[in-house]
Amino acid sequence: MLRFSNFLFPESRDPDRDADAIREAMDEALLCEELGFEVVWLAEHHFDGNCAYVDPVTFAAAILSATKRIKVGFAVAQVSLHHPTRLAEQMSLLDNLSRGRVIVGLGRGTAYNVYEYQGYGIPAEEALERYEEAEGIMLKAWTSPEGMRHEGKFWTLNIPRLRPKPFTQPHPYVIRAASSEAGALHLARRGVPFLMNVQSLETTRDRLLQYRATMADSGFSAEQVEACLQESWCWRNIFVAETDAEAQRIAVPNFLAMQEQRKSLREKIYREQGIIMKKETVPPARVDPEKALIAGSPATVAARMAEIEATGIGGVIGSFRLGPMPADLAARSLRLFMEEVAPRFRATPQALAAD
């Protein structure tokens, strides 16, 4: 059974609109609880307005306090910007507050927005190594009842027993992001599930086939491979309306406006920093509405979800509010999705065939 979640990724182009964007994101999270989504995912981006609430740890605490069932996942916490002891404590507190409703998604952080690294006083070229060292520290801190010592490249730490003790044992649920094929296969060799960024259906199929093969070649059983795939998620931009024509009319302009805004910000950063942009002969899948956007009637969107389900991945992370899209349109799309699309994936194969 395919699982469904929503990525809260509210853009705010005007600082004077930040408060409204944050309130609307909270309202969207509460709607997701009402509608029965399994997870709301939070991003972490700083200084550019691409993610209005900025700090997913604080925002997660607010959502978890206002809800009773839905999980909150990080997609992802930019680990290179955090002190690992502090982040481990914060995630442990969230795990306790929510009684285990936290999914700790970890990643290195953005590859292009040097504002984030400069604003935190961290050299961008250290991001990956900082992430890898910090992840090891966090896992060890959570699971060392007698405390731990660590001497590494970036941190020398003497940590007594971490408090609060995680509610989830042996530690809060952790998942890693992989934006590239190499990253996904690295996680396959470790035998752990992953978060896949926006890709075409063809790339998704191919990557999951390689992930399966790499896990098998690394000595994992067929049952372990399937368990990891069921815990993995792929990201798609989704918009549902009563008809295909209405969905395309609303979703495509908002999707393209979102991509243009992000492209403009990237180009601005590169100009200011004197970085020469690599010219792309073929646009990446994430900016192509034919590959990265699923927009249509409930029947059309359900057919696209079925294609994703057939790849064997366990869940879809849907971005339903696209760029400058008004909140009420996104809310209507969310309702249609959960009322008319999601139930098809809880039906019997015979019912689906007869639909």
PDB file of C-alpha atoms in Angstrom, residues 50-348:
ATOM      1  CA  ASN A  50      12.279  29.751  -0.107  1.00  0.00           C
ATOM      2  CA  CYS A  51      11.089  28.269   3.194  1.00  0.00           C
ATOM      3  CA  ALA A  52       9.245  30.841   5.304  1.00  0.00           C
ATOM      4  CA  TYR A  53       9.485  29.131   8.710  1.00  0.00           C
ATOM      5  CA  VAL A  54      13.293  28.668   8.295  1.00  0.00           C
ATOM      6  CA  ASP A  55      13.878  26.619  11.470  1.00  0.00           C
ATOM      7  CA  PRO A  56      12.242  23.173  11.169  1.00  0.00           C
ATOM      8  CA  VAL A  57      13.088  22.166  14.749  1.00  0.00           C
ATOM      9  CA  THR A  58      11.054  24.996  16.260  1.00  0.00           C
ATOM     10  CA  PHE A  59       8.283  24.596  13.704  1.00  0.00           C
ATOM     11  CA  ALA A  60       8.145  20.840  14.317  1.00  0.00           C
ATOM     12  CA  ALA A  61       7.595  21.476  18.032  1.00  0.00           C
ATOM     13  CA  ALA A  62       4.687  23.779  17.214  1.00  0.00           C
ATOM     14  CA  ILE A  63       3.056  21.245  14.875  1.00  0.00           C
ATOM     15  CA  LEU A  64       3.556  18.318  17.236  1.00  0.00           C
ATOM     16  CA  SER A  65       2.031  20.292  20.099  1.00  0.00           C
ATOM     17  CA  ALA A  66      -1.039  21.109  17.984  1.00  0.00           C
ATOM     18  CA  THR A  67      -1.634  17.585  16.629  1.00  0.00           C
ATOM     19  CA  LYS A  68      -2.223  14.116  18.032  1.00  0.00           C
ATOM     20  CA  ARG A  69      -1.565  11.594  15.238  1.00  0.00           C
ATOM     21  CA  ILE A  70       0.401  12.867  12.276  1.00  0.00           C
ATOM     22  CA  LYS A  71       4.167  12.362  12.132  1.00  0.00           C
ATOM     23  CA  VAL A  72       6.577  15.216  11.467  1.00  0.00           C
ATOM     24  CA  GLY A  73       9.588  14.480   9.292  1.00  0.00           C
ATOM     25  CA  PHE A  74      12.642  16.523   8.408  1.00  0.00           C
ATOM     26  CA  ALA A  75      13.431  16.629   4.697  1.00  0.00           C
ATOM     27  CA  VAL A  76      16.008  17.445   5.758  1.00  0.00           C
ATOM     28  CA  ALA A  77      17.698  19.023   8.747  1.00  0.00           C
ATOM     29  CA  GLN A  78      20.826  20.649   7.299  1.00  0.00           C
ATOM     30  CA  VAL A  79      23.146  18.901   9.696  1.00  0.00           C
ATOM     31  CA  SER A  80      26.250  20.822   8.646  1.00  0.00           C
ATOM     32  CA  LEU A  81      24.689  24.013  10.079  1.00  0.00           C
ATOM     33  CA  HIS A  82      24.049  22.499  13.531  1.00  0.00           C
ATOM     34  CA  HIS A  83      26.106  21.520  16.529  1.00  0.00           C
ATOM     35  CA  PRO A  84      25.551  17.744  16.700  1.00  0.00           C
ATOM     36  CA  THR A  85      25.068  17.571  20.482  1.00  0.00           C
ATOM     37  CA  ARG A  86      22.471  20.321  20.405  1.00  0.00           C
ATOM     38  CA  LEU A  87      20.647  18.742  17.458  1.00  0.00           C
ATOM     39  CA  ALA A  88      20.657  15.315  19.140  1.00  0.00           C
ATOM     40  CA  GLU A  89      19.117  16.849  22.286  1.00  0.00           C
ATOM     41  CA  GLN A  90      16.486  18.715  20.282  1.00  0.00           C
ATOM     42  CA  MET A  91      15.459  15.637  18.314  1.00  0.00           C
ATOM     43  CA  SER A  92      15.290  13.592  21.504  1.00  0.00           C
ATOM     44  CA  LEU A  93      13.028  16.213  23.082  1.00  0.00           C
ATOM     45  CA  LEU A  94      10.738  16.224  20.033  1.00  0.00           C
ATOM     46  CA  ASP A  95      10.679  12.421  20.134  1.00  0.00           C
ATOM     47  CA  ASN A  96       9.495  12.576  23.752  1.00  0.00           C
ATOM     48  CA  LEU A  97       6.988  15.389  23.242  1.00  0.00           C
ATOM     49  CA  SER A  98       5.390  13.506  20.358  1.00  0.00           C
ATOM     50  CA  ARG A  99       5.690   9.981  21.789  1.00  0.00           C
ATOM     51  CA  GLY A 100       7.662   8.859  18.771  1.00  0.00           C
ATOM     52  CA  ARG A 101       6.059  10.864  15.951  1.00  0.00           C
ATOM     53  CA  VAL A 102       9.342  12.288  14.654  1.00  0.00           C
ATOM     54  CA  ILE A 103      11.231  11.207  11.530  1.00  0.00           C
ATOM     55  CA  VAL A 104      14.763  12.583  11.724  1.00  0.00           C
ATOM     56  CA  GLY A 105      15.739  13.184   8.109  1.00  0.00           C
ATOM     57  CA  LEU A 106      19.416  14.084   7.848  1.00  0.00           C
ATOM     58  CA  GLY A 107      21.393  15.631   4.995  1.00  0.00           C
ATOM     59  CA  ARG A 108      24.380  17.816   4.206  1.00  0.00           C
ATOM     60  CA  GLY A 109      22.365  20.860   3.210  1.00  0.00           C
ATOM     61  CA  THR A 110      22.078  22.929   0.085  1.00  0.00           C
ATOM     62  CA  ALA A 111      24.812  22.727  -2.510  1.00  0.00           C
ATOM     63  CA  TYR A 112      24.382  26.222  -3.924  1.00  0.00           C
ATOM     64  CA  ASN A 113      23.083  28.673  -1.298  1.00  0.00           C
ATOM     65  CA  VAL A 114      26.324  29.913   0.203  1.00  0.00           C
ATOM     66  CA  TYR A 115      24.293  32.508   2.133  1.00  0.00           C
ATOM     67  CA  GLU A 116      23.425  29.711   4.540  1.00  0.00           C
ATOM     68  CA  TYR A 117      27.019  28.739   5.215  1.00  0.00           C
ATOM     69  CA  GLN A 118      28.261  32.315   5.371  1.00  0.00           C
ATOM     70  CA  GLY A 119      25.418  33.307   7.698  1.00  0.00           C
ATOM     71  CA  TYR A 120      26.411  30.498  10.067  1.00  0.00           C
ATOM     72  CA  GLY A 121      30.144  31.053   9.695  1.00  0.00           C
ATOM     73  CA  ILE A 122      30.790  27.635   8.153  1.00  0.00           C
ATOM     74  CA  PRO A 123      32.888  27.088   5.012  1.00  0.00           C
ATOM     75  CA  ALA A 124      30.605  25.589   2.344  1.00  0.00           C
ATOM     76  CA  GLU A 125      33.309  23.149   1.267  1.00  0.00           C
ATOM     77  CA  GLU A 126      33.181  21.532   4.733  1.00  0.00           C
ATOM     78  CA  ALA A 127      29.462  20.723   4.546  1.00  0.00           C
ATOM     79  CA  LEU A 128      29.662  17.061   3.580  1.00  0.00           C
ATOM     80  CA  GLU A 129      32.408  16.137   6.053  1.00  0.00           C
ATOM     81  CA  ARG A 130      30.629  18.032   8.843  1.00  0.00           C
ATOM     82  CA  TYR A 131      27.414  16.194   8.081  1.00  0.00           C
ATOM     83  CA  GLU A 132      29.072  12.771   8.135  1.00  0.00           C
ATOM     84  CA  GLU A 133      30.914  13.438  11.395  1.00  0.00           C
ATOM     85  CA  ALA A 134      27.846  14.968  13.043  1.00  0.00           C
ATOM     86  CA  GLU A 135      25.592  12.046  12.120  1.00  0.00           C
ATOM     87  CA  GLY A 136      27.988   9.618  13.790  1.00  0.00           C
ATOM     88  CA  ILE A 137      28.107  11.782  16.916  1.00  0.00           C
ATOM     89  CA  MET A 138      24.314  11.981  17.144  1.00  0.00           C
ATOM     90  CA  LEU A 139      23.802   8.236  16.782  1.00  0.00           C
ATOM     91  CA  LYS A 140      26.445   7.477  19.371  1.00  0.00           C
ATOM     92  CA  ALA A 141      25.149  10.128  21.796  1.00  0.00           C
ATOM     93  CA  TRP A 142      21.634   8.666  21.637  1.00  0.00           C
ATOM     94  CA  THR A 143      22.839   5.124  22.292  1.00  0.00           C
ATOM     95  CA  SER A 144      25.596   5.607  24.915  1.00  0.00           C
ATOM     96  CA  PRO A 145      24.049   5.354  28.398  1.00  0.00           C
ATOM     97  CA  GLU A 146      27.399   6.024  30.027  1.00  0.00           C
ATOM     98  CA  GLY A 147      28.135   9.055  27.887  1.00  0.00           C
ATOM     99  CA  MET A 148      30.764   9.332  25.157  1.00  0.00           C
ATOM    100  CA  ARG A 149      33.962  10.995  24.048  1.00  0.00           C
ATOM    101  CA  HIS A 150      34.597  12.090  20.490  1.00  0.00           C
ATOM    102  CA  GLU A 151      37.705  13.476  18.837  1.00  0.00           C
ATOM    103  CA  GLY A 152      37.226  14.319  15.189  1.00  0.00           C
ATOM    104  CA  LYS A 153      38.091  16.870  12.543  1.00  0.00           C
ATOM    105  CA  PHE A 154      35.458  19.411  13.574  1.00  0.00           C
ATOM    106  CA  TRP A 155      34.457  18.507  17.124  1.00  0.00           C
ATOM    107  CA  THR A 156      36.187  17.339  20.272  1.00  0.00           C
ATOM    108  CA  LEU A 157      33.437  16.424  22.716  1.00  0.00           C
ATOM    109  CA  ASN A 158      32.990  14.871  26.131  1.00  0.00           C
ATOM    110  CA  ILE A 159      29.246  14.214  26.364  1.00  0.00           C
ATOM    111  CA  PRO A 160      27.682  12.839  29.557  1.00  0.00           C
ATOM    112  CA  ARG A 161      24.587  10.712  29.125  1.00  0.00           C
ATOM    113  CA  LEU A 162      22.265  12.562  26.745  1.00  0.00           C
ATOM    114  CA  ARG A 163      19.065  13.847  28.298  1.00  0.00           C
ATOM    115  CA  PRO A 164      16.235  13.530  27.721  1.00  0.00           C
ATOM    116  CA  LYS A 165      16.609   9.865  26.896  1.00  0.00           C
ATOM    117  CA  PRO A 166      14.976   9.212  23.506  1.00  0.00           C
ATOM    118  CA  PHE A 167      11.412   7.962  23.724  1.00  0.00           C
ATOM    119  CA  THR A 168      12.000   5.758  20.662  1.00  0.00           C
ATOM    120  CA  GLN A 169      14.619   3.087  21.268  1.00  0.00           C
ATOM    121  CA  PRO A 170      17.434   2.745  20.547  1.00  0.00           C
ATOM    122  CA  HIS A 171      17.131   6.270  19.084  1.00  0.00           C
ATOM    123  CA  PRO A 172      14.654   8.462  17.181  1.00  0.00           C
ATOM    124  CA  TYR A 173      13.814   7.115  13.725  1.00  0.00           C
ATOM    125  CA  VAL A 174      16.470   8.323  11.267  1.00  0.00           C
ATOM    126  CA  ILE A 175      16.371   8.498   7.479  1.00  0.00           C
ATOM    127  CA  ARG A 176      18.882  10.012   5.070  1.00  0.00           C
ATOM    128  CA  ALA A 177      18.433  12.020   1.886  1.00  0.00           C
ATOM    129  CA  ALA A 178      20.080  11.053  -1.383  1.00  0.00           C
ATOM    130  CA  SER A 179      19.843  13.528  -4.251  1.00  0.00           C
ATOM    131  CA  SER A 180      22.125  11.570  -6.584  1.00  0.00           C
ATOM    132  CA  GLU A 181      22.448   8.008  -7.831  1.00  0.00           C
ATOM    133  CA  ALA A 182      25.777   7.633  -6.047  1.00  0.00           C
ATOM    134  CA  GLY A 183      24.204   8.790  -2.779  1.00  0.00           C
ATOM    135  CA  ALA A 184      21.329   6.328  -3.091  1.00  0.00           C
ATOM    136  CA  LEU A 185      23.661   3.424  -3.792  1.00  0.00           C
ATOM    137  CA  HIS A 186      25.898   4.413  -0.867  1.00  0.00           C
ATOM    138  CA  LEU A 187      22.841   4.082   1.390  1.00  0.00           C
ATOM    139  CA  ALA A 188      21.895   0.792  -0.294  1.00  0.00           C
ATOM    140  CA  ARG A 189      25.290  -0.637   0.672  1.00  0.00           C
ATOM    141  CA  ARG A 190      24.558   0.389   4.262  1.00  0.00           C
ATOM    142  CA  GLY A 191      21.138  -1.228   4.080  1.00  0.00           C
ATOM    143  CA  VAL A 192      19.127   1.854   5.054  1.00  0.00           C
ATOM    144  CA  PRO A 193      16.086   3.543   3.456  1.00  0.00           C
ATOM    145  CA  PHE A 194      16.312   6.961   1.839  1.00  0.00           C
ATOM    146  CA  LEU A 195      14.493  10.087   0.678  1.00  0.00           C
ATOM    147  CA  MET A 196      14.663  10.632  -3.087  1.00  0.00           C
ATOM    148  CA  ASN A 197      14.428  14.129  -4.505  1.00  0.00           C
ATOM    149  CA  VAL A 198      12.199  15.037  -7.458  1.00  0.00           C
ATOM    150  CA  GLN A 199      12.994  12.799 -10.422  1.00  0.00           C
ATOM    151  CA  SER A 200      11.227  11.584 -13.527  1.00  0.00           C
ATOM    152  CA  LEU A 201       9.337   8.308 -13.304  1.00  0.00           C
ATOM    153  CA  GLU A 202      11.960   6.671 -15.532  1.00  0.00           C
ATOM    154  CA  THR A 203      14.816   7.786 -13.286  1.00  0.00           C
ATOM    155  CA  THR A 204      12.886   6.678 -10.215  1.00  0.00           C
ATOM    156  CA  ARG A 205      12.366   3.207 -11.655  1.00  0.00           C
ATOM    157  CA  ASP A 206      16.006   2.885 -12.675  1.00  0.00           C
ATOM    158  CA  ARG A 207      17.371   4.157  -9.365  1.00  0.00           C
ATOM    159  CA  LEU A 208      15.224   1.781  -7.347  1.00  0.00           C
ATOM    160  CA  LEU A 209      16.274  -1.152  -9.519  1.00  0.00           C
ATOM    161  CA  GLN A 210      19.909  -0.243  -8.866  1.00  0.00           C
ATOM    162  CA  TYR A 211      19.179   0.229  -5.164  1.00  0.00           C
ATOM    163  CA  ARG A 212      17.647  -3.272  -5.013  1.00  0.00           C
ATOM    164  CA  ALA A 213      20.592  -4.829  -6.853  1.00  0.00           C
ATOM    165  CA  THR A 214      23.183  -3.016  -4.725  1.00  0.00           C
ATOM    166  CA  MET A 215      21.530  -4.111  -1.478  1.00  0.00           C
ATOM    167  CA  ALA A 216      21.390  -7.699  -2.722  1.00  0.00           C
ATOM    168  CA  ASP A 217      25.038  -7.585  -3.828  1.00  0.00           C
ATOM    169  CA  SER A 218      25.932  -6.246  -0.367  1.00  0.00           C
ATOM    170  CA  GLY A 219      24.515  -9.356   1.289  1.00  0.00           C
ATOM    171  CA  PHE A 220      21.067  -8.201   2.348  1.00  0.00           C
ATOM    172  CA  SER A 221      18.148 -10.605   2.056  1.00  0.00           C
ATOM    173  CA  ALA A 222      15.152 -10.059  -0.204  1.00  0.00           C
ATOM    174  CA  GLU A 223      13.064  -9.328   2.897  1.00  0.00           C
ATOM    175  CA  GLN A 224      15.533  -6.669   4.047  1.00  0.00           C
ATOM    176  CA  VAL A 225      15.540  -5.062   0.596  1.00  0.00           C
ATOM    177  CA  GLU A 226      11.745  -4.853   0.535  1.00  0.00           C
ATOM    178  CA  ALA A 227      11.644  -3.486   4.083  1.00  0.00           C
ATOM    179  CA  CYS A 228      14.041  -0.679   3.128  1.00  0.00           C
ATOM    180  CA  LEU A 229      12.052   0.165  -0.004  1.00  0.00           C
ATOM    181  CA  GLN A 230       8.837   0.310   2.010  1.00  0.00           C
ATOM    182  CA  GLU A 231      10.466   2.846   4.336  1.00  0.00           C
ATOM    183  CA  SER A 232      11.790   4.971   1.440  1.00  0.00           C
ATOM    184  CA  TRP A 233      10.015   7.996  -0.031  1.00  0.00           C
ATOM    185  CA  CYS A 234      10.079   9.856  -3.349  1.00  0.00           C
ATOM    186  CA  TRP A 235       9.154  13.520  -3.785  1.00  0.00           C
ATOM    187  CA  ARG A 236       6.658  14.855  -6.356  1.00  0.00           C
ATOM    188  CA  ASN A 237       4.841  18.139  -6.959  1.00  0.00           C
ATOM    189  CA  ILE A 238       1.101  17.379  -6.995  1.00  0.00           C
ATOM    190  CA  PHE A 239      -2.061  19.302  -7.754  1.00  0.00           C
ATOM    191  CA  VAL A 240      -5.577  17.851  -7.963  1.00  0.00           C
ATOM    192  CA  ALA A 241      -8.642  19.584  -9.401  1.00  0.00           C
ATOM    193  CA  GLU A 242     -12.024  18.438 -10.664  1.00  0.00           C
ATOM    194  CA  THR A 243     -10.738  18.188 -14.247  1.00  0.00           C
ATOM    195  CA  ASP A 244      -7.397  17.802 -15.993  1.00  0.00           C
ATOM    196  CA  ALA A 245      -7.842  21.158 -17.709  1.00  0.00           C
ATOM    197  CA  GLU A 246      -8.484  23.013 -14.457  1.00  0.00           C
ATOM    198  CA  ALA A 247      -5.525  21.339 -12.756  1.00  0.00           C
ATOM    199  CA  GLN A 248      -3.169  22.242 -15.591  1.00  0.00           C
ATOM    200  CA  ARG A 249      -4.481  25.818 -15.746  1.00  0.00           C
ATOM    201  CA  ILE A 250      -3.733  26.390 -12.055  1.00  0.00           C
ATOM    202  CA  ALA A 251      -0.732  24.178 -11.382  1.00  0.00           C
ATOM    203  CA  VAL A 252       1.558  24.770 -14.349  1.00  0.00           C
ATOM    204  CA  PRO A 253       1.885  28.598 -14.010  1.00  0.00           C
ATOM    205  CA  ASN A 254       2.473  28.303 -10.255  1.00  0.00           C
ATOM    206  CA  PHE A 255       5.032  25.518 -10.752  1.00  0.00           C
ATOM    207  CA  LEU A 256       6.899  27.536 -13.390  1.00  0.00           C
ATOM    208  CA  ALA A 257       6.794  30.671 -11.207  1.00  0.00           C
ATOM    209  CA  MET A 258       8.266  28.663  -8.322  1.00  0.00           C
ATOM    210  CA  GLN A 259      11.082  27.369 -10.507  1.00  0.00           C
ATOM    211  CA  GLU A 260      11.782  30.827 -11.953  1.00  0.00           C
ATOM    212  CA  GLN A 261      11.971  32.333  -8.468  1.00  0.00           C
ATOM    213  CA  ARG A 262      14.467  29.703  -7.338  1.00  0.00           C
ATOM    214  CA  LYS A 263      16.510  30.097 -10.528  1.00  0.00           C
ATOM    215  CA  SER A 264      16.640  33.873 -10.056  1.00  0.00           C
ATOM    216  CA  LEU A 265      17.798  33.490  -6.462  1.00  0.00           C
ATOM    217  CA  ARG A 266      20.469  30.999  -7.512  1.00  0.00           C
ATOM    218  CA  GLU A 267      21.726  33.303 -10.261  1.00  0.00           C
ATOM    219  CA  LYS A 268      21.772  36.274  -7.845  1.00  0.00           C
ATOM    220  CA  ILE A 269      23.842  34.333  -5.331  1.00  0.00           C
ATOM    221  CA  TYR A 270      26.278  33.167  -7.990  1.00  0.00           C
ATOM    222  CA  ARG A 271      26.698  36.699  -9.392  1.00  0.00           C
ATOM    223  CA  GLU A 272      27.376  38.122  -5.934  1.00  0.00           C
ATOM    224  CA  GLN A 273      29.871  35.372  -5.123  1.00  0.00           C
ATOM    225  CA  GLY A 274      31.599  35.433  -8.520  1.00  0.00           C
ATOM    226  CA  ILE A 275      30.668  31.810  -9.198  1.00  0.00           C
ATOM    227  CA  ILE A 276      30.389  30.703 -12.812  1.00  0.00           C
ATOM    228  CA  MET A 277      27.187  28.734 -13.307  1.00  0.00           C
ATOM    229  CA  LYS A 278      27.440  25.437 -15.087  1.00  0.00           C
ATOM    230  CA  LYS A 279      25.298  25.622 -18.207  1.00  0.00           C
ATOM    231  CA  GLU A 280      22.777  22.820 -18.473  1.00  0.00           C
ATOM    232  CA  THR A 281      22.137  21.500 -21.976  1.00  0.00           C
ATOM    233  CA  VAL A 282      19.087  19.592 -20.722  1.00  0.00           C
ATOM    234  CA  PRO A 283      16.995  21.052 -17.875  1.00  0.00           C
ATOM    235  CA  PRO A 284      17.001  18.804 -14.781  1.00  0.00           C
ATOM    236  CA  ALA A 285      13.842  16.823 -14.079  1.00  0.00           C
ATOM    237  CA  ARG A 286      12.975  18.940 -11.051  1.00  0.00           C
ATOM    238  CA  VAL A 287      12.214  22.024 -13.213  1.00  0.00           C
ATOM    239  CA  ASP A 288      10.354  20.265 -16.025  1.00  0.00           C
ATOM    240  CA  PRO A 289       6.586  20.175 -15.443  1.00  0.00           C
ATOM    241  CA  GLU A 290       6.292  17.122 -17.681  1.00  0.00           C
ATOM    242  CA  LYS A 291       8.552  15.192 -15.283  1.00  0.00           C
ATOM    243  CA  ALA A 292       8.258  16.884 -11.915  1.00  0.00           C
ATOM    244  CA  LEU A 293       4.588  17.872 -11.758  1.00  0.00           C
ATOM    245  CA  ILE A 294       1.577  15.567 -11.411  1.00  0.00           C
ATOM    246  CA  ALA A 295      -1.491  17.700 -12.088  1.00  0.00           C
ATOM    247  CA  GLY A 296      -4.922  16.461 -13.059  1.00  0.00           C
ATOM    248  CA  SER A 297      -8.274  15.112 -12.046  1.00  0.00           C
ATOM    249  CA  PRO A 298      -8.466  12.542  -9.229  1.00  0.00           C
ATOM    250  CA  ALA A 299      -8.491   9.734 -11.807  1.00  0.00           C
ATOM    251  CA  THR A 300      -5.432  11.104 -13.608  1.00  0.00           C
ATOM    252  CA  VAL A 301      -3.465  11.662 -10.410  1.00  0.00           C
ATOM    253  CA  ALA A 302      -4.425   8.200  -9.139  1.00  0.00           C
ATOM    254  CA  ALA A 303      -3.071   6.660 -12.347  1.00  0.00           C
ATOM    255  CA  ARG A 304       0.242   8.483 -11.829  1.00  0.00           C
ATOM    256  CA  MET A 305       0.367   7.347  -8.206  1.00  0.00           C
ATOM    257  CA  ALA A 306      -0.169   3.776  -9.385  1.00  0.00           C
ATOM    258  CA  GLU A 307       2.879   4.100 -11.641  1.00  0.00           C
ATOM    259  CA  ILE A 308       4.932   5.199  -8.652  1.00  0.00           C
ATOM    260  CA  GLU A 309       3.529   2.375  -6.514  1.00  0.00           C
ATOM    261  CA  ALA A 310       4.642  -0.105  -9.178  1.00  0.00           C
ATOM    262  CA  THR A 311       8.281   0.922  -8.654  1.00  0.00           C
ATOM    263  CA  GLY A 312       8.139  -0.636  -5.180  1.00  0.00           C
ATOM    264  CA  ILE A 313       8.809   2.510  -3.178  1.00  0.00           C
ATOM    265  CA  GLY A 314       6.799   2.839   0.001  1.00  0.00           C
ATOM    266  CA  GLY A 315       5.698   6.456   0.045  1.00  0.00           C
ATOM    267  CA  VAL A 316       5.205   9.698  -1.842  1.00  0.00           C
ATOM    268  CA  ILE A 317       6.165  13.097  -0.450  1.00  0.00           C
ATOM    269  CA  GLY A 318       3.801  15.505  -2.195  1.00  0.00           C
ATOM    270  CA  SER A 319       4.395  19.237  -2.492  1.00  0.00           C
ATOM    271  CA  PHE A 320       0.841  20.513  -2.917  1.00  0.00           C
ATOM    272  CA  ARG A 321       1.340  24.262  -2.523  1.00  0.00           C
ATOM    273  CA  LEU A 322       3.491  25.378  -5.427  1.00  0.00           C
ATOM    274  CA  GLY A 323       5.350  28.684  -5.185  1.00  0.00           C
ATOM    275  CA  PRO A 324       2.929  31.646  -5.127  1.00  0.00           C
ATOM    276  CA  MET A 325      -0.188  29.426  -5.191  1.00  0.00           C
ATOM    277  CA  PRO A 326      -2.893  30.793  -2.831  1.00  0.00           C
ATOM    278  CA  ALA A 327      -3.387  28.725   0.298  1.00  0.00           C
ATOM    279  CA  ASP A 328      -7.063  28.027  -0.402  1.00  0.00           C
ATOM    280  CA  LEU A 329      -6.265  26.404  -3.764  1.00  0.00           C
ATOM    281  CA  ALA A 330      -3.643  24.167  -2.156  1.00  0.00           C
ATOM    282  CA  ALA A 331      -6.127  23.210   0.585  1.00  0.00           C
ATOM    283  CA  ARG A 332      -8.736  22.237  -2.002  1.00  0.00           C
ATOM    284  CA  SER A 333      -6.154  20.092  -3.804  1.00  0.00           C
ATOM    285  CA  LEU A 334      -5.178  18.387  -0.546  1.00  0.00           C
ATOM    286  CA  ARG A 335      -8.811  17.545   0.185  1.00  0.00           C
ATOM    287  CA  LEU A 336      -9.434  16.121  -3.275  1.00  0.00           C
ATOM    288  CA  PHE A 337      -6.274  14.046  -3.048  1.00  0.00           C
ATOM    289  CA  MET A 338      -7.089  12.464   0.299  1.00  0.00           C
ATOM    290  CA  GLU A 339     -10.822  12.061  -0.380  1.00  0.00           C
ATOM    291  CA  GLU A 340     -10.693  10.802  -3.973  1.00  0.00           C
ATOM    292  CA  VAL A 341      -7.148   9.620  -4.758  1.00  0.00           C
ATOM    293  CA  ALA A 342      -5.719   8.088  -1.578  1.00  0.00           C
ATOM    294  CA  PRO A 343      -8.691   5.723  -0.930  1.00  0.00           C
ATOM    295  CA  ARG A 344      -7.984   3.947  -4.239  1.00  0.00           C
ATOM    296  CA  PHE A 345      -4.746   2.669  -2.729  1.00  0.00           C
ATOM    297  CA  ARG A 346      -6.562   1.113   0.186  1.00  0.00           C
ATOM    298  CA  ALA A 347      -8.966  -0.778  -2.078  1.00  0.00           C
ATOM    299  CA  THR A 348      -8.650  -4.288  -3.437  1.00  0.00           C
TER     300      THR A 348
END
